[in-house]
Amino acid sequence: MAKKATNPTQSLKIPQVIILSSKLLAFISPKLVTSFAAKLFTTPIKHKVPKRELEMDQKSTKKTLFVPAIHKNITTYEYGKSERKILLVHGWSGRGTQLFKIADELLQNGYSTVSFDAPAHGKSEGKTTIMSEFIASILEIEKQYGPFEIAIGHSLGGMSVLNAIKDGLEVKKAIIIGSGDIVHDILEEFVSKLGLQSEISNRLREHFENQYQVKMDDFSAYRAAQKIQIPVLVIHDKDDPEVSVEAGIHIHKHLHNGNLFLTEGLGHRKILGNQNVIKKIIDFTKTT
């Protein structure tokens, strides 16, 4: 069993007022604090597109895609003109243009990319979402834009890519960067950050399972990894403060055909623009 992996969906330090509110609600009612925590857990922060991502944003063909499985619209980005397509999946509170440096290099190597703003992210509608909606979006995008040769996911996007492959996404290879792993640990870590007792994490899990009609632990990345036969490159930074490197190591151990590339000093997001990392990705796309 891996060490607890820090919550990939909660990158920012939780404000003290929210922690105090959580503790007060927990004192009043476990049901109230569970609902409060569930709302926090499923509400991403929508950031403006940074200047560094504007070129990809402006040069992409953007469309609105309806995802029937979740009854939501998402915004998609087609970048480049090649028939050799790679799917890019951002993490929590990310955007479809967040992996722009990787996308630019892929274009230089004869690929085009398709990415998207997940539900409640970027230009897509909604205020709340959960990983199962990321996965449903990926599978619908494959129907509309596929086939894809490779899928690349960052953080929660990495977990989503592995689960989508388990659920039928057909790609020749996959790359996951800074991916979270064990859902139970993610929930426990989030509850701990709110200053709440660990029993609330069980209530939170039951809340989500009832609301979304899913089994949360089924989405753990290592479980999906066990069912994947294609080559998967796992990239993780040893100093990632948000998702422990143990998550990447644990996922790699459960892959049938996995490659593990560990970096140092890049953290959770700088890793996406590092030239050594991008070279490793390009080299992996070229291997047979």
Short mmCIF file of C-alpha atoms in Angstrom, two decimals:
data_model
loop_
_atom_site.label_atom_id
_atom_site.label_comp_id
_atom_site.label_asym_id
_atom_site.label_seq_id
_atom_site.Cartn_x
_atom_site.Cartn_y
_atom_site.Cartn_z
CA MET A 1 0.00 0.00 0.00
CA ALA A 2 1.31 3.42 -0.91
CA LYS A 3 1.75 6.22 1.58
CA LYS A 4 -1.06 8.71 1.68
CA ALA A 5 -1.13 10.72 -1.51
CA THR A 6 -1.90 14.38 -1.09
CA ASN A 7 -5.17 15.48 -2.66
CA PRO A 8 -4.56 16.37 -6.32
CA THR A 9 -7.81 18.33 -6.39
CA GLN A 10 -6.90 20.76 -3.63
CA SER A 11 -3.67 22.55 -4.52
CA LEU A 12 -4.16 25.76 -2.59
CA LYS A 13 -3.91 26.15 1.15
CA ILE A 14 -7.41 26.17 2.62
CA PRO A 15 -8.25 29.58 4.16
CA GLN A 16 -8.56 29.63 7.93
CA VAL A 17 -12.15 30.91 7.76
CA ILE A 18 -13.17 27.75 5.88
CA ILE A 19 -11.39 25.53 8.40
CA LEU A 20 -13.16 27.31 11.27
CA SER A 21 -16.50 27.02 9.45
CA SER A 22 -15.91 23.31 8.94
CA LYS A 23 -15.18 22.74 12.62
CA LEU A 24 -18.26 24.72 13.64
CA LEU A 25 -20.50 22.74 11.29
CA ALA A 26 -18.97 19.49 12.54
CA PHE A 27 -19.88 20.52 16.08
CA ILE A 28 -23.46 21.26 15.01
CA SER A 29 -24.11 18.31 12.71
CA PRO A 30 -22.10 15.62 10.87
CA LYS A 31 -24.63 15.84 8.04
CA LEU A 32 -24.14 19.59 7.66
CA VAL A 33 -20.35 19.39 7.61
CA THR A 34 -20.45 16.52 5.11
CA SER A 35 -22.55 18.59 2.71
CA PHE A 36 -20.24 21.57 3.22
CA ALA A 37 -17.11 19.48 2.59
CA ALA A 38 -18.67 17.85 -0.48
CA LYS A 39 -19.38 21.27 -1.99
CA LEU A 40 -15.80 22.39 -1.37
CA PHE A 41 -14.34 19.17 -2.75
CA THR A 42 -16.29 19.36 -6.01
CA THR A 43 -15.90 23.10 -6.71
CA PRO A 44 -12.80 23.94 -8.76
CA ILE A 45 -11.28 27.39 -9.00
CA LYS A 46 -11.73 28.94 -12.44
CA HIS A 47 -8.57 30.82 -13.39
CA LYS A 48 -8.20 33.27 -16.26
CA VAL A 49 -6.13 31.96 -19.14
CA PRO A 50 -2.53 33.04 -18.37
CA LYS A 51 -0.62 34.98 -21.03
CA ARG A 52 1.69 32.02 -21.63
CA GLU A 53 -1.31 29.93 -22.77
CA LEU A 54 -2.91 32.56 -25.00
CA GLU A 55 -1.23 31.41 -28.21
CA MET A 56 -2.61 27.88 -27.89
CA ASP A 57 -5.97 29.29 -26.85
CA GLN A 58 -6.15 31.61 -29.87
CA LYS A 59 -4.81 29.17 -32.45
CA SER A 60 -7.04 26.29 -31.37
CA THR A 61 -10.40 25.55 -32.95
CA LYS A 62 -12.79 25.75 -30.02
CA LYS A 63 -16.13 23.98 -29.99
CA THR A 64 -18.88 23.21 -27.51
CA LEU A 65 -19.45 19.48 -27.05
CA PHE A 66 -22.45 17.98 -25.29
CA VAL A 67 -21.61 14.96 -23.13
CA PRO A 68 -24.83 12.90 -22.93
CA ALA A 69 -23.64 10.67 -20.08
CA ILE A 70 -23.49 13.65 -17.70
CA HIS A 71 -25.89 16.06 -19.50
CA LYS A 72 -23.27 18.81 -19.61
CA ASN A 73 -21.52 20.91 -22.26
CA ILE A 74 -17.75 21.20 -22.36
CA THR A 75 -15.37 23.32 -24.44
CA THR A 76 -12.91 21.46 -26.66
CA TYR A 77 -9.67 22.65 -28.28
CA GLU A 78 -8.30 21.26 -31.56
CA TYR A 79 -4.66 22.34 -31.93
CA GLY A 80 -2.84 21.54 -35.17
CA LYS A 81 -3.95 19.82 -38.37
CA SER A 82 -2.30 16.39 -38.26
CA GLU A 83 -4.38 13.21 -38.40
CA ARG A 84 -2.06 11.80 -35.72
CA LYS A 85 -3.93 12.96 -32.65
CA ILE A 86 -3.01 13.06 -28.98
CA LEU A 87 -5.52 13.71 -26.20
CA LEU A 88 -4.47 16.07 -23.40
CA VAL A 89 -6.27 16.08 -20.03
CA HIS A 90 -5.66 18.79 -17.43
CA GLY A 91 -5.94 18.44 -13.66
CA TRP A 92 -8.19 19.99 -11.03
CA SER A 93 -8.69 23.75 -11.50
CA GLY A 94 -6.75 23.50 -14.76
CA ARG A 95 -7.64 24.34 -18.36
CA GLY A 96 -7.50 22.76 -21.79
CA THR A 97 -4.48 24.93 -22.65
CA GLN A 98 -2.49 24.14 -19.49
CA LEU A 99 -0.27 21.57 -21.22
CA PHE A 100 0.63 24.08 -23.95
CA LYS A 101 4.39 23.52 -23.89
CA ILE A 102 3.88 19.80 -24.34
CA ALA A 103 1.32 20.51 -27.07
CA ASP A 104 3.70 22.85 -28.93
CA GLU A 105 6.43 20.22 -28.95
CA LEU A 106 4.01 17.54 -30.12
CA LEU A 107 3.00 19.77 -33.04
CA GLN A 108 6.67 20.13 -33.97
CA ASN A 109 6.87 16.33 -34.07
CA GLY A 110 3.97 15.77 -36.43
CA TYR A 111 1.04 15.44 -34.05
CA SER A 112 -2.04 17.52 -33.37
CA THR A 113 -3.72 17.67 -29.98
CA VAL A 114 -7.27 17.70 -28.70
CA SER A 115 -7.87 18.99 -25.19
CA PHE A 116 -10.85 20.28 -23.25
CA ASP A 117 -12.02 22.28 -20.29
CA ALA A 118 -13.53 19.67 -17.97
CA PRO A 119 -17.00 20.36 -16.55
CA ALA A 120 -16.94 23.43 -14.25
CA HIS A 121 -13.46 24.32 -15.55
CA GLY A 122 -12.26 27.05 -17.89
CA LYS A 123 -14.87 27.96 -20.50
CA SER A 124 -17.06 24.93 -19.75
CA GLU A 125 -20.34 25.37 -17.93
CA GLY A 126 -21.13 24.45 -14.35
CA LYS A 127 -19.70 25.08 -10.90
CA THR A 128 -19.14 21.58 -9.53
CA THR A 129 -17.78 18.34 -10.92
CA ILE A 130 -16.08 15.06 -9.99
CA MET A 131 -13.65 12.63 -11.61
CA SER A 132 -16.34 10.44 -13.16
CA GLU A 133 -17.36 13.48 -15.25
CA PHE A 134 -13.77 13.92 -16.46
CA ILE A 135 -13.85 10.28 -17.59
CA ALA A 136 -17.24 10.62 -19.30
CA SER A 137 -15.93 13.69 -21.13
CA ILE A 138 -12.85 11.79 -22.35
CA LEU A 139 -14.95 8.93 -23.70
CA GLU A 140 -17.30 11.30 -25.53
CA ILE A 141 -14.37 13.23 -26.99
CA GLU A 142 -12.99 9.96 -28.35
CA LYS A 143 -16.31 9.36 -30.15
CA GLN A 144 -16.29 12.83 -31.69
CA TYR A 145 -12.58 13.44 -32.34
CA GLY A 146 -10.81 10.07 -32.17
CA PRO A 147 -9.07 7.85 -32.68
CA PHE A 148 -6.14 9.03 -30.58
CA GLU A 149 -2.69 7.51 -30.64
CA ILE A 150 -1.77 8.64 -27.13
CA ALA A 151 -3.46 10.15 -24.06
CA ILE A 152 -1.58 12.44 -21.66
CA GLY A 153 -3.02 13.45 -18.29
CA HIS A 154 -1.79 15.67 -15.44
CA SER A 155 -2.76 15.16 -11.78
CA LEU A 156 -6.49 14.32 -11.64
CA GLY A 157 -6.27 14.15 -15.43
CA GLY A 158 -3.76 11.33 -15.06
CA MET A 159 -6.15 9.37 -12.86
CA SER A 160 -8.92 10.09 -15.36
CA VAL A 161 -6.85 8.87 -18.33
CA LEU A 162 -6.10 5.55 -16.62
CA ASN A 163 -9.75 5.07 -15.70
CA ALA A 164 -10.91 6.01 -19.20
CA ILE A 165 -8.58 3.39 -20.70
CA LYS A 166 -9.98 0.85 -18.25
CA ASP A 167 -13.46 1.89 -19.42
CA GLY A 168 -12.73 1.55 -23.13
CA LEU A 169 -10.61 4.48 -24.36
CA GLU A 170 -8.46 3.01 -27.13
CA VAL A 171 -4.95 4.45 -27.33
CA LYS A 172 -1.58 2.90 -28.14
CA LYS A 173 0.20 4.55 -25.19
CA ALA A 174 -0.51 6.78 -22.20
CA ILE A 175 1.49 9.29 -20.18
CA ILE A 176 0.50 10.42 -16.69
CA ILE A 177 2.20 13.30 -14.90
CA GLY A 178 1.89 13.95 -11.15
CA SER A 179 -1.11 11.65 -10.94
CA GLY A 180 -3.02 10.99 -7.75
CA ASP A 181 -3.66 7.40 -6.80
CA ILE A 182 -5.81 6.09 -3.93
CA VAL A 183 -9.21 7.78 -3.61
CA HIS A 184 -9.62 6.86 0.06
CA ASP A 185 -6.33 8.62 0.86
CA ILE A 186 -7.32 11.65 -1.21
CA LEU A 187 -10.56 12.04 0.75
CA GLU A 188 -8.79 11.53 4.09
CA GLU A 189 -6.16 14.12 3.23
CA PHE A 190 -8.81 16.64 2.21
CA VAL A 191 -10.78 16.10 5.42
CA SER A 192 -7.57 16.44 7.43
CA LYS A 193 -6.82 19.79 5.77
CA LEU A 194 -10.25 20.98 6.90
CA GLY A 195 -9.30 20.07 10.48
CA LEU A 196 -11.99 17.38 10.67
CA GLN A 197 -12.05 13.88 12.13
CA SER A 198 -11.23 11.05 9.71
CA GLU A 199 -14.74 9.59 10.11
CA ILE A 200 -16.00 12.49 7.98
CA SER A 201 -14.05 11.08 5.03
CA ASN A 202 -16.22 7.95 5.18
CA ARG A 203 -19.34 10.10 5.26
CA LEU A 204 -18.00 12.08 2.32
CA ARG A 205 -17.35 8.90 0.33
CA GLU A 206 -20.89 7.66 1.04
CA HIS A 207 -22.29 11.07 0.06
CA PHE A 208 -20.57 10.95 -3.35
CA GLU A 209 -21.50 7.32 -3.93
CA ASN A 210 -25.16 8.09 -3.30
CA GLN A 211 -25.12 11.29 -5.37
CA TYR A 212 -23.26 9.96 -8.39
CA GLN A 213 -24.15 6.25 -8.13
CA VAL A 214 -20.51 5.17 -8.27
CA LYS A 215 -18.06 3.36 -5.99
CA MET A 216 -15.36 5.91 -5.19
CA ASP A 217 -12.58 3.41 -4.52
CA ASP A 218 -13.10 1.94 -7.99
CA PHE A 219 -11.50 5.12 -9.36
CA SER A 220 -8.16 4.62 -7.60
CA ALA A 221 -5.42 4.87 -10.24
CA TYR A 222 -3.55 1.73 -9.21
CA ARG A 223 -6.73 -0.33 -9.69
CA ALA A 224 -7.12 0.95 -13.23
CA ALA A 225 -3.40 0.35 -13.81
CA GLN A 226 -3.84 -3.35 -13.04
CA LYS A 227 -6.17 -3.69 -16.04
CA ILE A 228 -4.06 -1.78 -18.58
CA GLN A 229 -1.82 -3.62 -21.02
CA ILE A 230 -0.51 -0.76 -23.19
CA PRO A 231 2.78 1.05 -22.42
CA VAL A 232 2.32 3.79 -19.82
CA LEU A 233 4.93 6.40 -18.89
CA VAL A 234 4.58 7.58 -15.29
CA ILE A 235 6.26 10.94 -14.60
CA HIS A 236 6.40 12.32 -11.07
CA ASP A 237 8.53 14.77 -9.14
CA LYS A 238 10.17 13.60 -5.93
CA ASP A 239 9.49 17.01 -4.37
CA ASP A 240 5.83 17.31 -5.43
CA PRO A 241 4.15 19.00 -2.42
CA GLU A 242 0.63 18.25 -3.61
CA VAL A 243 0.74 14.64 -4.74
CA SER A 244 3.32 12.45 -3.03
CA VAL A 245 5.81 10.74 -5.31
CA GLU A 246 4.67 7.52 -3.63
CA ALA A 247 1.49 7.81 -5.71
CA GLY A 248 3.44 7.59 -8.97
CA ILE A 249 5.64 4.77 -7.68
CA HIS A 250 2.60 2.81 -6.50
CA ILE A 251 0.79 3.22 -9.82
CA HIS A 252 3.91 2.11 -11.71
CA LYS A 253 4.15 -1.06 -9.61
CA HIS A 254 0.68 -2.11 -10.75
CA LEU A 255 1.19 -1.50 -14.48
CA HIS A 256 1.89 -4.44 -16.78
CA ASN A 257 3.98 -2.31 -19.15
CA GLY A 258 5.04 0.77 -17.22
CA ASN A 259 7.98 3.16 -17.37
CA LEU A 260 8.79 5.40 -14.40
CA PHE A 261 10.56 8.75 -14.78
CA LEU A 262 11.22 10.66 -11.54
CA THR A 263 12.36 14.28 -11.48
CA GLU A 264 13.58 16.54 -8.67
CA GLY A 265 12.79 20.13 -7.76
CA LEU A 266 9.95 20.65 -10.26
CA GLY A 267 6.97 20.26 -7.96
CA HIS A 268 3.46 19.71 -9.27
CA ARG A 269 3.17 22.24 -12.13
CA LYS A 270 6.62 23.34 -13.29
CA ILE A 271 7.07 19.74 -14.38
CA LEU A 272 4.69 20.43 -17.29
CA GLY A 273 7.09 22.90 -18.89
CA ASN A 274 10.43 21.27 -18.11
CA GLN A 275 12.47 20.52 -21.23
CA ASN A 276 13.85 17.23 -19.89
CA VAL A 277 10.32 16.07 -19.14
CA ILE A 278 9.07 17.14 -22.57
CA LYS A 279 12.01 15.36 -24.24
CA LYS A 280 11.14 12.20 -22.28
CA ILE A 281 7.54 12.50 -23.50
CA ILE A 282 8.58 12.97 -27.13
CA ASP A 283 11.03 10.07 -26.93
CA PHE A 284 8.29 7.87 -25.47
CA THR A 285 5.91 8.74 -28.30
CA LYS A 286 8.55 7.56 -30.79
CA THR A 287 9.33 4.20 -29.20
CA THR A 288 7.76 1.10 -30.74
#
